[in-house]
Coordinates of C-alpha atoms in Angstrom, one line a residue:
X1 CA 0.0 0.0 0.0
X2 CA 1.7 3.2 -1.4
X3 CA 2.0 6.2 1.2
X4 CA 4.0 8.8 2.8
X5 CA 7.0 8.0 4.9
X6 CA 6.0 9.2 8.3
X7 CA 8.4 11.6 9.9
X8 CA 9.1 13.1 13.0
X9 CA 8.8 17.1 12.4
X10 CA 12.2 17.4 15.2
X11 CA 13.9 15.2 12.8
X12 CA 13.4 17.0 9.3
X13 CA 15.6 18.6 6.6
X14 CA 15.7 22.2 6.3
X15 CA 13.0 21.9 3.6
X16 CA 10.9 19.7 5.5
X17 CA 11.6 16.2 4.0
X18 CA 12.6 13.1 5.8
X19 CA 16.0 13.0 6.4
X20 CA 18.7 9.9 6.2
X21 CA 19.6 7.9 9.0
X22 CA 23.0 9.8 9.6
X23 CA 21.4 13.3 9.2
X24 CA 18.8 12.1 12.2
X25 CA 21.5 10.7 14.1
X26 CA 23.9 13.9 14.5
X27 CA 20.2 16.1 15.2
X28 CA 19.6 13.8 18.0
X29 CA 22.6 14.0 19.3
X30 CA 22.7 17.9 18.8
X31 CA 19.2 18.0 20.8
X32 CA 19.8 15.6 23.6
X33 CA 21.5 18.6 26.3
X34 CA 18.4 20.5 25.7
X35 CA 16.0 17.3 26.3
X36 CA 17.7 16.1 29.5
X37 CA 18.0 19.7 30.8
X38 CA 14.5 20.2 30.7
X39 CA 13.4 16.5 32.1
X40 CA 15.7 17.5 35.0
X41 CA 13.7 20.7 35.2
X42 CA 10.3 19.0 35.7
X43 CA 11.6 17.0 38.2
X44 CA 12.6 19.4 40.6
X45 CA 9.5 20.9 40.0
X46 CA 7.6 17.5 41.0
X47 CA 10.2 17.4 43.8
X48 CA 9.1 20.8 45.0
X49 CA 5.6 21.2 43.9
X50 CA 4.5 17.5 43.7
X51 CA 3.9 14.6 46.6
X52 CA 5.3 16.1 48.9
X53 CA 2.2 16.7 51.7
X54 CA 0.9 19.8 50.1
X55 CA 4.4 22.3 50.8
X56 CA 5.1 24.5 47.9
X57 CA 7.9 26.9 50.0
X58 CA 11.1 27.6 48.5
X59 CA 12.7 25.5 51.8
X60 CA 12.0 22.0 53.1
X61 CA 8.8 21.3 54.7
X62 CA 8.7 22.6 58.8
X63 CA 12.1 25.0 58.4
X64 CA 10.3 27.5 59.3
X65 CA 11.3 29.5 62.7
X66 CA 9.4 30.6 65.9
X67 CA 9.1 33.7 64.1
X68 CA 8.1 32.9 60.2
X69 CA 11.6 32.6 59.7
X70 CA 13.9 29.7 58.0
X71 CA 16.6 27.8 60.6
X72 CA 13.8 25.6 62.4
X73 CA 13.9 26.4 65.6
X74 CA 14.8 22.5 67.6
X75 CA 11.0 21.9 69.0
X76 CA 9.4 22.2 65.4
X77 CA 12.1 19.5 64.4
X78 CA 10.6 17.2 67.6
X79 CA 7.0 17.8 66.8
X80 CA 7.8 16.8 63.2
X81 CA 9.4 13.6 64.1
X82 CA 7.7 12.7 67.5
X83 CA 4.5 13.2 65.4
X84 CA 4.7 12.0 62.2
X85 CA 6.8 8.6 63.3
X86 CA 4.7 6.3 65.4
X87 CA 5.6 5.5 68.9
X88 CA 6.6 2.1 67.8
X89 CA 9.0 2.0 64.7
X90 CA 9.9 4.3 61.3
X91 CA 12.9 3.5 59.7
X92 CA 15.9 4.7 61.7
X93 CA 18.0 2.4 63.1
X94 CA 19.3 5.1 66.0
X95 CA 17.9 3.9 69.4
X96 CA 15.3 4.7 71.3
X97 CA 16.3 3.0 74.3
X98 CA 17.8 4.6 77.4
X99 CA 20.0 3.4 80.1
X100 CA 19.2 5.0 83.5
X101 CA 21.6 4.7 86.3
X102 CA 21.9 6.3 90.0
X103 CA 19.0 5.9 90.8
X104 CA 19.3 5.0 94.6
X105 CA 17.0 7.1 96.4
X106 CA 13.6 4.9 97.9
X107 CA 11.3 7.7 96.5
X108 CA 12.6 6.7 92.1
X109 CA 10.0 4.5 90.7
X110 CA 8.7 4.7 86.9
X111 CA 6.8 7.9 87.2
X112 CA 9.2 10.0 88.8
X113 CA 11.4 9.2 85.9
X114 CA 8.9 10.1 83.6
X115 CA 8.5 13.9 85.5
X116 CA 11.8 14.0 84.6
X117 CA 12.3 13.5 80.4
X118 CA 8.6 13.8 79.6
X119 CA 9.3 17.4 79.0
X120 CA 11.6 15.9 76.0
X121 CA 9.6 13.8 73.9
X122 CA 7.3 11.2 74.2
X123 CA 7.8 8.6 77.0
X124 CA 6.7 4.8 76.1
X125 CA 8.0 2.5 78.6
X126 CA 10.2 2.5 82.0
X127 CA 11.2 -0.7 83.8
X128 CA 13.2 -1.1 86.8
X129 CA 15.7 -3.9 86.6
X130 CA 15.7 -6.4 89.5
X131 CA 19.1 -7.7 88.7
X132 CA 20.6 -4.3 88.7
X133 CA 19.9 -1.9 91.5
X134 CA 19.8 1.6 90.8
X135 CA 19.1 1.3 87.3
X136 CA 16.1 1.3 84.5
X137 CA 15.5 1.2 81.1
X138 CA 13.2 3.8 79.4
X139 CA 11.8 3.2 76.1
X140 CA 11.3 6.9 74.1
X141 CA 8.9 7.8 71.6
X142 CA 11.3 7.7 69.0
X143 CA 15.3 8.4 68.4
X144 CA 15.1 12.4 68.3
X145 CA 13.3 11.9 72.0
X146 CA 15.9 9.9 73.3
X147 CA 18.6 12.5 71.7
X148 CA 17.1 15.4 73.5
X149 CA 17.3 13.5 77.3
X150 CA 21.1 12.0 76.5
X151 CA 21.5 16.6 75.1
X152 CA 20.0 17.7 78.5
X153 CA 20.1 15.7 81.4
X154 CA 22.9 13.4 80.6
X155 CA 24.0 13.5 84.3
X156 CA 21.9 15.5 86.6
X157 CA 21.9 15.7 90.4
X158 CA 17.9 14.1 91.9
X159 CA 17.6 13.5 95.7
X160 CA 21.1 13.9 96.5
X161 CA 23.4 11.6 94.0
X162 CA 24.2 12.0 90.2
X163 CA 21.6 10.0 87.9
X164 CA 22.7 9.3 84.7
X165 CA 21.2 8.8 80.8
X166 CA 23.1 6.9 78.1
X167 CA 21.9 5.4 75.4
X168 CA 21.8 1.5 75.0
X169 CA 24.0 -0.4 73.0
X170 CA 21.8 -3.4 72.8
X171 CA 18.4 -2.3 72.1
X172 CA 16.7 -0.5 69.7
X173 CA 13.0 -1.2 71.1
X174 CA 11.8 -2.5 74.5
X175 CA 9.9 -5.5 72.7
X176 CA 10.2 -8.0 76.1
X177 CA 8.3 -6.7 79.3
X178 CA 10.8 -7.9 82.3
X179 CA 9.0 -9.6 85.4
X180 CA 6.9 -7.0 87.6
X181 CA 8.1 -6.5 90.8
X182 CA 7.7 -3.7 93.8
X183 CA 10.3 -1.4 94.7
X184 CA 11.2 -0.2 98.0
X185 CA 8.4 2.2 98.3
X186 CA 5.9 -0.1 97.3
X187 CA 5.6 0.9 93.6
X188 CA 5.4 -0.9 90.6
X189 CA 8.7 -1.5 88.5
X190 CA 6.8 -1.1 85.3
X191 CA 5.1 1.2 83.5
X192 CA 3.6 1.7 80.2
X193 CA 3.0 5.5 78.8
X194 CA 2.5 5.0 75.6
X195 CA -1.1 5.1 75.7
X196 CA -1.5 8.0 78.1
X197 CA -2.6 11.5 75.6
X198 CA -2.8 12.8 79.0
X199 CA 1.2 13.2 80.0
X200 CA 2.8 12.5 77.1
X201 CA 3.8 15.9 75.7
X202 CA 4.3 15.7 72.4
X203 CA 1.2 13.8 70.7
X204 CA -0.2 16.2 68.7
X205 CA 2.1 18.7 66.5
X206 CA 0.2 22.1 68.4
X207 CA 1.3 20.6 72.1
X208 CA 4.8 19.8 70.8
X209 CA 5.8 23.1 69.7
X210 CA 4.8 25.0 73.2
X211 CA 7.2 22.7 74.8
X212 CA 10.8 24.2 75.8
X213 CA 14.1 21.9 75.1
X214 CA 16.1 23.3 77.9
X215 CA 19.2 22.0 80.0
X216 CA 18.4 22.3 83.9
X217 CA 17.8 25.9 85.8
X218 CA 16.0 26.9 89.3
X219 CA 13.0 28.9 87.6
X220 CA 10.2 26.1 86.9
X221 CA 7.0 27.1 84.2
X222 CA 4.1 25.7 85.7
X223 CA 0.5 25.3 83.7
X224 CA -2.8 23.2 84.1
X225 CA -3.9 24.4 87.6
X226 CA -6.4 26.9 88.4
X227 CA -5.1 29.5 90.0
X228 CA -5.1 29.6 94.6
X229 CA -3.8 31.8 96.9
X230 CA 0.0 31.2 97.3
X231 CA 0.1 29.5 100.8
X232 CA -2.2 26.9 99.6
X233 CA -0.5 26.5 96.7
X234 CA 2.9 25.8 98.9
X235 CA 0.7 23.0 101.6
X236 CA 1.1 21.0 98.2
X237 CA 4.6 20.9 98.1
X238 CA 4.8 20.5 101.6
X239 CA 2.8 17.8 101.3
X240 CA 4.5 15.7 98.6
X241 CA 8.1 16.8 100.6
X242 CA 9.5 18.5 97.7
X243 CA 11.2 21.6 98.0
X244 CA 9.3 24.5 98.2
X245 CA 9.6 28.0 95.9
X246 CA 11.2 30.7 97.5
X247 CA 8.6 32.8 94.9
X248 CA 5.3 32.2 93.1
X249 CA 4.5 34.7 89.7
X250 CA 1.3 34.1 88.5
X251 CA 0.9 34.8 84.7
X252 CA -2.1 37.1 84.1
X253 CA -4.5 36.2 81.0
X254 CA -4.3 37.4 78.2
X255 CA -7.5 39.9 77.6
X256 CA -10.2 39.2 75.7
X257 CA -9.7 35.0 76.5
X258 CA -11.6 32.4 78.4
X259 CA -9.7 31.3 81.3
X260 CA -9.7 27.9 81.6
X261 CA -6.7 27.3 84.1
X262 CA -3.7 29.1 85.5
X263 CA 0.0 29.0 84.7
X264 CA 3.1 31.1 85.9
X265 CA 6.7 30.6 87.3
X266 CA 8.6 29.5 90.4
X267 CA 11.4 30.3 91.5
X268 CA 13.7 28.2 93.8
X269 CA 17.2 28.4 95.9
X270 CA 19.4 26.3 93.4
X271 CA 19.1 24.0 90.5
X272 CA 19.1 20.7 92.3
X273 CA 16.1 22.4 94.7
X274 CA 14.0 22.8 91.4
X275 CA 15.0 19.6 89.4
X276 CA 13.7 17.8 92.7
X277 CA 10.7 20.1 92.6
X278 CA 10.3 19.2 89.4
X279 CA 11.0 15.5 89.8
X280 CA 8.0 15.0 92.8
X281 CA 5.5 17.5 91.6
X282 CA 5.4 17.2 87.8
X283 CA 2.0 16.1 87.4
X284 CA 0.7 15.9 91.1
X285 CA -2.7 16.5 91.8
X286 CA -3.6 20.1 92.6
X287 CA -7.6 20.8 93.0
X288 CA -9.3 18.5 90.5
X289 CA -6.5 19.1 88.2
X290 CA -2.8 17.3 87.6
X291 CA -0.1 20.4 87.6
X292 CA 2.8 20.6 84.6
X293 CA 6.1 21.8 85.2
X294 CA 9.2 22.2 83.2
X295 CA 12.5 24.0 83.1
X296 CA 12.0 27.5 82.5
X297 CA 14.5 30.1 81.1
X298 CA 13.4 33.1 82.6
X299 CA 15.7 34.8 85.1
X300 CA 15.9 34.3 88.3

């Protein structure tokens, strides 16, 4: 069947006629910088514009600062990753797995750790160990958690003696639940946060980012309470035996808002004084209501 020789219209003579398989050849070759520039084009473009959970900056997805700015400010970068990883895997093969150590005073058990590191990511697990006094293993939400408690409290002075953090060298996950047993004071050896929305800190992205990544200091922010007059507000401490601030500042709400509980700042005699404040009070129950305390940087 007679017919025209197709032709590809990028592959034509100067007067428009098929050309020879040499001719082609050389063209092709002449044109192939300008075809893989532009396929490299449109994806960047895809890269930037395409699956990549709706972001269409200029930067990667959560740079932003506190202020609108680039150089993400460290408590975005936890909320992103305590968030968007379950509490139970993702693909990183750093450990989430602490080592606890010094931990000889009678009034440690799993939830006084947790007043401790919840204020640096998610907590999941804490066991006691039975066949080593003085020490625990804490399971974090993820890697980036378990970063920020090694960054912060590596060694720290509770109750009198140096506790430590290190990371452990053998686990990535706390996948076996040792044998329950009670520690001197009557408490449990395990405990399991991973379910509890109520005290872990950094479930939801908005509660992430109000949190403060901060090494030690003797002024404590406090939130969750409705607000008493300051003598009662000390019985409490009294009555746990935890050091008691030396001054109480009440923040005042903000106008125009619905008050639905109080926060402010305390202010204690040293460091250790407020880190054993912290340690015994952190979620104790105040009214009808569980108080929240972590490190503060205001001045003292």
């Amino acid at each position: 069947m007679g017919g025209r020789t197709p032709t590809n219209p990028m592959l034509s003579g100067a007067g428009g006629g098929p050309m020879n398989n040499a001719a082609a050849s050389n063209q092709l070759m002449n044109l192939m910088p300008s075809l893989l520039a532009a396929s490299a084009a449109n994806m960047g473009a895809a890269g930037r514009y395409g699956h990549d959970g709706g972001h269409h900056g200029g930067g990667p997805p959560h740079s932003m600062g506190r202020n609108g700015g680039g150089g993400g400010h460290p408590h975005e970068m936890i909320a992103h990753h305590s968030v968007e990883r379950d509490m139970y895997g993702g693909g990183d093969d750093r450990t989430c797995v602490l080592m606890v150590y010094g931990l000889e005073s009678d009034k440690w058990n799993p939830l006084l750790v947790f007043n401790l590191i919840c204020q640096y990511g998610n907590v999941n697990k804490i066991f006691f160990m039975k066949n080593k006094e003085s020490t625990a293993m804490v399971e974090m939400g993820d890697p980036d958690a378990a970063d920020n408690v090694v960054k912060f409290v590596n060694e720290i002075d509770v109750f009198g003696t140096t506790v430590r953090f290190n990371h452990s060298k053998k686990h990535r996950r706390l996948t076996v639940t040792p044998l329950e047993f009670d520690l001197p004071n009557g408490s449990s050896s395990i405990k399991d946060f991973s379910r509890d929305k109520r005290m872990n800190r950094f479930i939801r992205e908005d509660l992430a980012r109000k949190n403060r990544l901060l090494k030690p200091t003797r002024v404590l922010h406090f939130y969750n309470v409705l607000r008493i007059p300051d003598e009662e507000f000390l019985e409490y401490f009294h009555e746990a035996g935890a050091p008691e601030p030396s001054n109480i500042k009440w923040a005042d709400p903000k106008e125009g808002t619905r008050v639905t509980g109080s926060s402010g700042l305390l202010y204690f005699e040293s460091g250790d004084d407020a880190t054993d404040a912290l340690v015994m009070m952190n979620h104790y129950k105040i009214g009808d209501r569980n108080i929240k305390l972590g490190y503060s940087p205001a001045k003292y």
